[in-house]
PDB file of C-alpha atoms in Angstrom:
ATOM      1  CA  MET N   6       0.000   0.000   0.000  1.00 87.00           C
ATOM      2  CA  TYR N   7       1.470   3.330  -1.069  1.00 94.00           C
ATOM      3  CA  THR N   8       0.456   6.961  -0.752  1.00 93.00           C
ATOM      4  CA  LEU N   9       0.829   9.065  -3.885  1.00 94.00           C
ATOM      5  CA  THR N  10       3.876  10.662  -2.279  1.00 93.00           C
ATOM      6  CA  ASP N  11       5.386   7.195  -1.748  1.00 93.00           C
ATOM      7  CA  ALA N  12       4.656   6.286  -5.362  1.00 95.00           C
ATOM      8  CA  ALA N  13       6.200   9.482  -6.730  1.00 95.00           C
ATOM      9  CA  ARG N  14       9.328   8.857  -4.685  1.00 93.00           C
ATOM     10  CA  LEU N  15       9.734   5.241  -5.750  1.00 95.00           C
ATOM     11  CA  ILE N  16       9.172   5.742  -9.492  1.00 94.00           C
ATOM     12  CA  HIS N  17      10.905   9.142  -9.601  1.00 92.00           C
ATOM     13  CA  GLY N  18       7.683  10.736 -10.810  1.00 93.00           C
ATOM     14  CA  ASP N  19       5.523  13.771 -10.078  1.00 94.00           C
ATOM     15  CA  ARG N  20       2.815  13.387  -7.445  1.00 94.00           C
ATOM     16  CA  ARG N  21       0.430  15.784  -9.171  1.00 94.00           C
ATOM     17  CA  ALA N  22       0.747  13.917 -12.456  1.00 96.00           C
ATOM     18  CA  ILE N  23       0.150  10.581 -10.733  1.00 96.00           C
ATOM     19  CA  LYS N  24      -3.012  11.951  -9.143  1.00 95.00           C
ATOM     20  CA  ARG N  25      -4.286  13.105 -12.535  1.00 95.00           C
ATOM     21  CA  TRP N  26      -3.522   9.751 -14.152  1.00 96.00           C
ATOM     22  CA  LEU N  27      -5.258   7.722 -11.461  1.00 95.00           C
ATOM     23  CA  TYR N  28      -8.174   9.934 -10.439  1.00 93.00           C
ATOM     24  CA  GLY N  29      -8.922  12.010 -13.533  1.00 91.00           C
ATOM     25  CA  TYR N  30      -9.102  15.776 -13.869  1.00 85.00           C
ATOM     26  CA  ASP N  31     -11.204  18.599 -15.286  1.00 83.00           C
ATOM     27  CA  TYR N  32     -10.034  20.849 -18.093  1.00 80.00           C
ATOM     28  CA  SER N  33     -11.450  23.263 -20.627  1.00 77.00           C
ATOM     29  CA  SER N  34     -10.833  23.914 -24.317  1.00 72.00           C
ATOM     30  CA  ARG N  35     -12.065  26.380 -26.901  1.00 72.00           C
ATOM     31  CA  LYS N  36     -14.223  25.456 -29.867  1.00 69.00           C
ATOM     32  CA  GLY N  37     -14.861  28.503 -31.965  1.00 70.00           C
ATOM     33  CA  GLY N  38     -15.812  31.248 -29.537  1.00 73.00           C
ATOM     34  CA  ASP N  39     -17.046  28.847 -26.888  1.00 75.00           C
ATOM     35  CA  ARG N  40     -15.156  27.381 -23.968  1.00 79.00           C
ATOM     36  CA  ILE N  41     -16.047  23.744 -23.390  1.00 81.00           C
ATOM     37  CA  HIS N  42     -15.503  22.111 -20.015  1.00 81.00           C
ATOM     38  CA  ARG N  43     -14.435  18.482 -20.087  1.00 81.00           C
ATOM     39  CA  HIS N  44     -13.429  15.724 -17.701  1.00 84.00           C
ATOM     40  CA  ALA N  45     -10.620  13.266 -18.345  1.00 84.00           C
ATOM     41  CA  ASN N  46     -11.278   9.882 -16.773  1.00 91.00           C
ATOM     42  CA  PRO N  47      -8.578   7.967 -14.872  1.00 94.00           C
ATOM     43  CA  LEU N  48      -6.301   5.734 -16.905  1.00 95.00           C
ATOM     44  CA  TRP N  49      -7.488   2.855 -14.710  1.00 95.00           C
ATOM     45  CA  THR N  50      -9.154   2.255 -11.352  1.00 92.00           C
ATOM     46  CA  PRO N  51      -6.577   1.865  -8.555  1.00 93.00           C
ATOM     47  CA  GLN N  52      -6.582  -1.235  -6.394  1.00 90.00           C
ATOM     48  CA  TYR N  53      -7.806   0.619  -3.287  1.00 89.00           C
ATOM     49  CA  GLN N  54     -10.831   2.905  -3.102  1.00 81.00           C
ATOM     50  CA  ALA N  55     -10.135   6.389  -1.770  1.00 71.00           C
ATOM     51  CA  ASP N  56     -13.255   6.316   0.425  1.00 74.00           C
ATOM     52  CA  ASP N  57     -11.765   3.496   2.501  1.00 74.00           C
ATOM     53  CA  PHE N  58      -8.771   5.560   3.645  1.00 78.00           C
ATOM     54  CA  HIS N  59      -8.039   9.075   4.859  1.00 81.00           C
ATOM     55  CA  GLU N  60      -5.973   9.718   1.712  1.00 85.00           C
ATOM     56  CA  ASN N  61      -5.464   8.249  -1.735  1.00 90.00           C
ATOM     57  CA  VAL N  62      -3.469   5.019  -1.644  1.00 93.00           C
ATOM     58  CA  ILE N  63      -2.529   2.566  -4.376  1.00 95.00           C
ATOM     59  CA  GLY N  64      -1.310  -1.020  -4.623  1.00 95.00           C
ATOM     60  CA  PHE N  65       1.827  -2.741  -5.863  1.00 96.00           C
ATOM     61  CA  GLN N  66       0.487  -3.387  -9.369  1.00 95.00           C
ATOM     62  CA  ASP N  67      -0.580   0.258  -9.625  1.00 96.00           C
ATOM     63  CA  LEU N  68       2.958   1.286  -8.698  1.00 97.00           C
ATOM     64  CA  LEU N  69       4.627  -0.780 -11.395  1.00 96.00           C
ATOM     65  CA  GLU N  70       2.105   0.249 -14.045  1.00 95.00           C
ATOM     66  CA  LEU N  71       2.775   3.881 -13.210  1.00 96.00           C
ATOM     67  CA  ARG N  72       6.486   3.337 -13.922  1.00 93.00           C
ATOM     68  CA  VAL N  73       5.664   2.519 -17.531  1.00 91.00           C
ATOM     69  CA  VAL N  74       3.222   5.404 -17.902  1.00 93.00           C
ATOM     70  CA  ARG N  75       5.843   7.768 -16.508  1.00 93.00           C
ATOM     71  CA  GLU N  76       8.372   6.508 -19.038  1.00 88.00           C
ATOM     72  CA  PHE N  77       5.952   7.054 -21.920  1.00 87.00           C
ATOM     73  CA  VAL N  78       5.176  10.587 -20.769  1.00 88.00           C
ATOM     74  CA  ARG N  79       8.818  11.373 -20.061  1.00 87.00           C
ATOM     75  CA  ARG N  80       9.576  10.476 -23.666  1.00 82.00           C
ATOM     76  CA  GLY N  81       6.956  12.940 -24.885  1.00 79.00           C
ATOM     77  CA  VAL N  82       4.148  10.539 -25.785  1.00 80.00           C
ATOM     78  CA  PRO N  83       0.773  12.339 -25.433  1.00 81.00           C
ATOM     79  CA  LEU N  84      -1.461  10.984 -22.693  1.00 86.00           C
ATOM     80  CA  LEU N  85      -4.168  10.298 -25.284  1.00 84.00           C
ATOM     81  CA  VAL N  86      -1.874   7.785 -26.968  1.00 81.00           C
ATOM     82  CA  VAL N  87      -0.881   6.267 -23.614  1.00 87.00           C
ATOM     83  CA  ARG N  88      -4.576   5.854 -22.802  1.00 89.00           C
ATOM     84  CA  ARG N  89      -5.345   4.149 -26.120  1.00 87.00           C
ATOM     85  CA  CYS N  90      -2.322   1.912 -25.757  1.00 86.00           C
ATOM     86  CA  LEU N  91      -3.390   0.911 -22.263  1.00 91.00           C
ATOM     87  CA  GLU N  92      -6.974   0.190 -23.346  1.00 89.00           C
ATOM     88  CA  ALA N  93      -5.878  -1.890 -26.332  1.00 87.00           C
ATOM     89  CA  ALA N  94      -3.374  -3.892 -24.299  1.00 88.00           C
ATOM     90  CA  SER N  95      -5.902  -4.482 -21.518  1.00 90.00           C
ATOM     91  CA  GLU N  96      -8.433  -5.828 -23.989  1.00 88.00           C
ATOM     92  CA  MET N  97      -5.901  -7.977 -25.835  1.00 86.00           C
ATOM     93  CA  PHE N  98      -4.344  -9.513 -22.712  1.00 87.00           C
ATOM     94  CA  GLY N  99      -7.454  -9.583 -20.525  1.00 89.00           C
ATOM     95  CA  ALA N 100      -5.421  -7.900 -17.796  1.00 90.00           C
ATOM     96  CA  ASP N 101      -6.143  -4.991 -15.475  1.00 91.00           C
ATOM     97  CA  TYR N 102      -2.467  -4.018 -15.495  1.00 93.00           C
ATOM     98  CA  PRO N 103      -1.255  -4.858 -19.000  1.00 91.00           C
ATOM     99  CA  PHE N 104       1.858  -2.649 -19.164  1.00 91.00           C
ATOM    100  CA  THR N 105       3.697  -4.827 -16.670  1.00 89.00           C
ATOM    101  CA  THR N 106       2.746  -8.233 -18.054  1.00 88.00           C
ATOM    102  CA  ARG N 107       5.366 -10.240 -19.895  1.00 83.00           C
ATOM    103  CA  ARG N 108       3.263 -10.115 -23.052  1.00 83.00           C
ATOM    104  CA  PHE N 109       3.509  -6.355 -23.288  1.00 85.00           C
ATOM    105  CA  VAL N 110       7.293  -6.537 -23.617  1.00 77.00           C
ATOM    106  CA  THR N 111       6.887  -8.490 -26.864  1.00 73.00           C
ATOM    107  CA  ASP N 112       3.460  -7.421 -28.189  1.00 74.00           C
ATOM    108  CA  GLY N 113       3.579  -3.828 -27.032  1.00 77.00           C
ATOM    109  CA  ALA N 114       5.239  -2.430 -30.159  1.00 74.00           C
ATOM    110  CA  THR N 115       2.244  -3.368 -32.314  1.00 75.00           C
ATOM    111  CA  ILE N 116      -0.214  -2.004 -29.771  1.00 79.00           C
ATOM    112  CA  TYR N 117       1.744   1.250 -29.556  1.00 74.00           C
ATOM    113  CA  GLN N 118       1.721   1.782 -33.321  1.00 70.00           C
ATOM    114  CA  GLU N 119      -2.014   1.095 -33.464  1.00 72.00           C
ATOM    115  CA  ALA N 120      -2.593   3.642 -30.696  1.00 72.00           C
ATOM    116  CA  LEU N 121      -0.683   6.252 -32.689  1.00 68.00           C
ATOM    117  CA  ARG N 122      -2.716   5.605 -35.830  1.00 67.00           C
ATOM    118  CA  ALA N 123      -5.991   5.746 -33.913  1.00 66.00           C
ATOM    119  CA  GLY N 124      -4.999   9.016 -32.288  1.00 53.00           C
ATOM    120  CA  ALA N 125      -4.217  10.609 -35.652  1.00 51.00           C
ATOM    121  CA  ASP N 126      -7.854  10.218 -36.757  1.00 52.00           C
ATOM    122  CA  ASP N 127      -9.369  11.349 -33.482  1.00 49.00           C
ATOM    123  CA  ASP N 128     -11.231  14.621 -32.953  1.00 45.00           C
ATOM    124  CA  GLU N 129      -8.553  15.462 -30.406  1.00 45.00           C
ATOM    125  CA  ALA N 130      -5.755  14.884 -32.880  1.00 43.00           C
ATOM    126  CA  GLU N 131      -4.506  18.410 -32.333  1.00 41.00           C
ATOM    127  CA  VAL N 132      -3.013  17.294 -29.018  1.00 38.00           C
ATOM    128  CA  LEU N 133      -0.772  14.834 -30.808  1.00 42.00           C
ATOM    129  CA  ASP N 134       2.753  15.801 -31.681  1.00 45.00           C
ATOM    130  CA  LEU N 135       3.435  14.229 -35.055  1.00 41.00           C
ATOM    131  CA  ARG N 136       7.008  13.636 -34.057  1.00 44.00           C
ATOM    132  CA  THR N 137       5.804  10.869 -31.789  1.00 46.00           C
ATOM    133  CA  ARG N 138       5.392   8.800 -34.937  1.00 47.00           C
ATOM    134  CA  GLN N 139       9.161   8.771 -35.186  1.00 50.00           C
ATOM    135  CA  TYR N 140       9.582   7.044 -31.833  1.00 55.00           C
ATOM    136  CA  ALA N 141      10.975   3.552 -32.008  1.00 54.00           C
ATOM    137  CA  PHE N 142       9.151   1.476 -29.432  1.00 65.00           C
ATOM    138  CA  ARG N 143      12.348  -0.177 -28.324  1.00 64.00           C
ATOM    139  CA  GLU N 144      13.646   3.242 -27.275  1.00 67.00           C
ATOM    140  CA  ILE N 145      10.656   3.822 -25.012  1.00 71.00           C
ATOM    141  CA  ILE N 146      10.103   0.417 -23.468  1.00 72.00           C
ATOM    142  CA  LYS N 147      13.592  -0.881 -22.971  1.00 72.00           C
ATOM    143  CA  SER N 148      14.406  -4.138 -21.275  1.00 71.00           C
ATOM    144  CA  SER N 149      16.004  -2.065 -18.518  1.00 76.00           C
ATOM    145  CA  LEU N 150      12.546  -0.814 -17.545  1.00 82.00           C
ATOM    146  CA  TYR N 151      11.595  -4.399 -16.726  1.00 86.00           C
ATOM    147  CA  ALA N 152      14.922  -5.374 -15.204  1.00 86.00           C
ATOM    148  CA  GLY N 153      14.487  -6.446 -11.610  1.00 91.00           C
ATOM    149  CA  ILE N 154      10.824  -7.428 -11.947  1.00 92.00           C
ATOM    150  CA  GLU N 155      10.113 -11.053 -11.080  1.00 93.00           C
ATOM    151  CA  TYR N 156       7.048 -12.654 -12.612  1.00 90.00           C
ATOM    152  CA  ASP N 157       4.653 -15.354 -11.538  1.00 88.00           C
ATOM    153  CA  GLY N 158       2.404 -16.666 -14.286  1.00 82.00           C
ATOM    154  CA  GLY N 159       3.213 -13.685 -16.504  1.00 78.00           C
ATOM    155  CA  PHE N 160       2.297 -11.074 -13.878  1.00 83.00           C
ATOM    156  CA  ALA N 161       4.675  -9.018 -11.744  1.00 90.00           C
ATOM    157  CA  ARG N 162       5.195 -10.491  -8.293  1.00 93.00           C
ATOM    158  CA  ARG N 163       8.070  -8.445  -6.826  1.00 95.00           C
ATOM    159  CA  TRP N 164      10.462  -5.718  -7.919  1.00 96.00           C
ATOM    160  CA  TYR N 165      14.162  -5.241  -7.255  1.00 96.00           C
ATOM    161  CA  PRO N 166      14.626  -1.501  -7.879  1.00 93.00           C
ATOM    162  CA  GLU N 167      18.416  -1.960  -7.881  1.00 90.00           C
ATOM    163  CA  PRO N 168      18.576  -5.026 -10.159  1.00 87.00           C
ATOM    164  CA  ARG N 169      22.361  -5.217 -10.263  1.00 87.00           C
ATOM    165  CA  SER N 170      22.764  -5.701  -6.525  1.00 88.00           C
ATOM    166  CA  ARG N 171      19.336  -7.258  -5.797  1.00 92.00           C
ATOM    167  CA  MET N 172      19.758  -6.354  -2.139  1.00 95.00           C
ATOM    168  CA  VAL N 173      16.625  -4.209  -1.871  1.00 97.00           C
ATOM    169  CA  VAL N 174      13.230  -5.596  -2.826  1.00 97.00           C
ATOM    170  CA  ILE N 175       9.690  -4.237  -3.042  1.00 97.00           C
ATOM    171  CA  ASP N 176       7.346  -7.129  -2.425  1.00 96.00           C
ATOM    172  CA  PRO N 177       3.637  -6.724  -1.574  1.00 94.00           C
ATOM    173  CA  VAL N 178       3.858  -9.508   1.025  1.00 93.00           C
ATOM    174  CA  LEU N 179       6.756  -7.913   2.931  1.00 93.00           C
ATOM    175  CA  GLN N 180       6.280  -4.874   5.189  1.00 93.00           C
ATOM    176  CA  PHE N 181       3.164  -3.756   3.275  1.00 90.00           C
ATOM    177  CA  GLY N 182       5.223  -3.427   0.112  1.00 93.00           C
ATOM    178  CA  GLN N 183       7.720  -0.911   1.465  1.00 95.00           C
ATOM    179  CA  PRO N 184      11.343  -1.277   0.275  1.00 97.00           C
ATOM    180  CA  VAL N 185      13.251  -3.720   2.471  1.00 97.00           C
ATOM    181  CA  VAL N 186      16.668  -5.337   2.534  1.00 97.00           C
ATOM    182  CA  GLU N 187      15.656  -8.774   1.349  1.00 95.00           C
ATOM    183  CA  GLU N 188      17.997 -10.854   3.510  1.00 93.00           C
ATOM    184  CA  SER N 189      16.771  -9.263   6.737  1.00 94.00           C
ATOM    185  CA  GLY N 190      13.301  -7.980   5.836  1.00 96.00           C
ATOM    186  CA  ILE N 191      14.106  -4.645   7.504  1.00 97.00           C
ATOM    187  CA  PRO N 192      12.711  -1.525   5.768  1.00 97.00           C
ATOM    188  CA  THR N 193      15.389   0.585   4.125  1.00 97.00           C
ATOM    189  CA  ALA N 194      13.784   3.712   5.618  1.00 96.00           C
ATOM    190  CA  SER N 195      14.286   2.346   9.149  1.00 97.00           C
ATOM    191  CA  LEU N 196      17.918   1.532   8.488  1.00 97.00           C
ATOM    192  CA  TYR N 197      18.546   4.930   6.946  1.00 97.00           C
ATOM    193  CA  ALA N 198      16.920   6.741   9.862  1.00 97.00           C
ATOM    194  CA  SER N 199      19.123   4.802  12.270  1.00 97.00           C
ATOM    195  CA  TYR N 200      22.164   5.539  10.102  1.00 97.00           C
ATOM    196  CA  LEU N 201      21.502   9.275  10.424  1.00 97.00           C
ATOM    197  CA  ALA N 202      20.813   8.992  14.156  1.00 97.00           C
ATOM    198  CA  GLU N 203      24.097   7.131  14.703  1.00 96.00           C
ATOM    199  CA  SER N 204      26.199   9.837  13.028  1.00 96.00           C
ATOM    200  CA  ARG N 205      26.301   7.904   9.734  1.00 96.00           C
ATOM    201  CA  ASN N 206      28.143   4.991  11.297  1.00 97.00           C
ATOM    202  CA  LYS N 207      27.175   1.903   9.286  1.00 96.00           C
ATOM    203  CA  ALA N 208      28.990  -0.508  11.596  1.00 97.00           C
ATOM    204  CA  VAL N 209      26.961   0.656  14.598  1.00 97.00           C
ATOM    205  CA  VAL N 210      23.697   0.301  12.675  1.00 97.00           C
ATOM    206  CA  ALA N 211      24.705  -3.185  11.573  1.00 97.00           C
ATOM    207  CA  ARG N 212      25.278  -4.218  15.200  1.00 97.00           C
ATOM    208  CA  LEU N 213      21.992  -2.681  16.347  1.00 97.00           C
ATOM    209  CA  PHE N 214      19.959  -4.589  13.772  1.00 97.00           C
ATOM    210  CA  GLU N 215      22.190  -7.682  13.790  1.00 96.00           C
ATOM    211  CA  ILE N 216      22.815  -7.516  10.054  1.00 97.00           C
ATOM    212  CA  THR N 217      25.921  -7.037   7.927  1.00 96.00           C
ATOM    213  CA  PRO N 218      27.424  -3.619   7.110  1.00 95.00           C
ATOM    214  CA  LYS N 219      26.884  -4.455   3.446  1.00 95.00           C
ATOM    215  CA  GLN N 220      23.134  -4.669   4.017  1.00 96.00           C
ATOM    216  CA  VAL N 221      23.182  -1.311   5.782  1.00 97.00           C
ATOM    217  CA  GLU N 222      25.173   0.159   2.922  1.00 96.00           C
ATOM    218  CA  SER N 223      22.651  -1.085   0.361  1.00 96.00           C
ATOM    219  CA  ALA N 224      19.783   0.509   2.304  1.00 97.00           C
ATOM    220  CA  VAL N 225      21.638   3.802   2.659  1.00 97.00           C
ATOM    221  CA  ARG N 226      22.566   3.875  -1.014  1.00 95.00           C
ATOM    222  CA  PHE N 227      18.975   3.171  -2.033  1.00 96.00           C
ATOM    223  CA  GLU N 228      17.445   5.829   0.239  1.00 96.00           C
ATOM    224  CA  GLU N 229      19.969   8.469  -0.789  1.00 96.00           C
ATOM    225  CA  LYS N 230      19.267   7.758  -4.442  1.00 92.00           C
ATOM    226  CA  LEU N 231      15.571   8.395  -3.772  1.00 92.00           C
ATOM    227  CA  LEU N 232      16.436  11.667  -2.064  1.00 91.00           C
ATOM    228  CA  ARG N 233      18.559  12.821  -4.997  1.00 87.00           C
ATOM    229  CA  ALA N 234      15.739  12.050  -7.424  1.00 78.00           C
ATOM    230  CA  ALA N 235      13.114  13.921  -5.380  1.00 68.00           C
TER     231      ALA N 235
END
């Protein structure tokens, strides 16, 4: 379970954008001399309903799906095309979270091109930048975007955000999905807070939590990377 602030921190995204993607937003446009008010629906319905909590929270699958949406948008793909791509992939795969299925890695290029063509004929085609047609899909959805994700039956089960070291894991069955050092199950945020409290002495933190200095170092490195990206 993640707040929107948590999600923005973990995927290096913008909280306001995430809120718009997941909960919709109102906007207005001009048609002739008239101003027309419109509402953009959410890209999908998050796992948790906002009414059940004191703030908006999302689930693990929402988090990973947002990573892909963020990458599309970061590359300049209009949200209209992202929406069409998501809808087409969801229908084709029969999945609520199609961007992070294994099938999307291989079939996504075709879906993406179809979304571009559909957008070009839409009444809202003016929002499309024609240069997006020049994007090679492999440059947007690289294998590195899926590196560190472990699958079970084609669907994402856990995510190693630092795939080279694989020391830190985000797993929905561990600590409510917060980042933890896998070997110990201790949240990286707890280790980092202790590291700061102990004058940045990793050896002391390791003794306090009865783990290795290397595990402390991995937690510190991960948390400081999140801070730099904020």
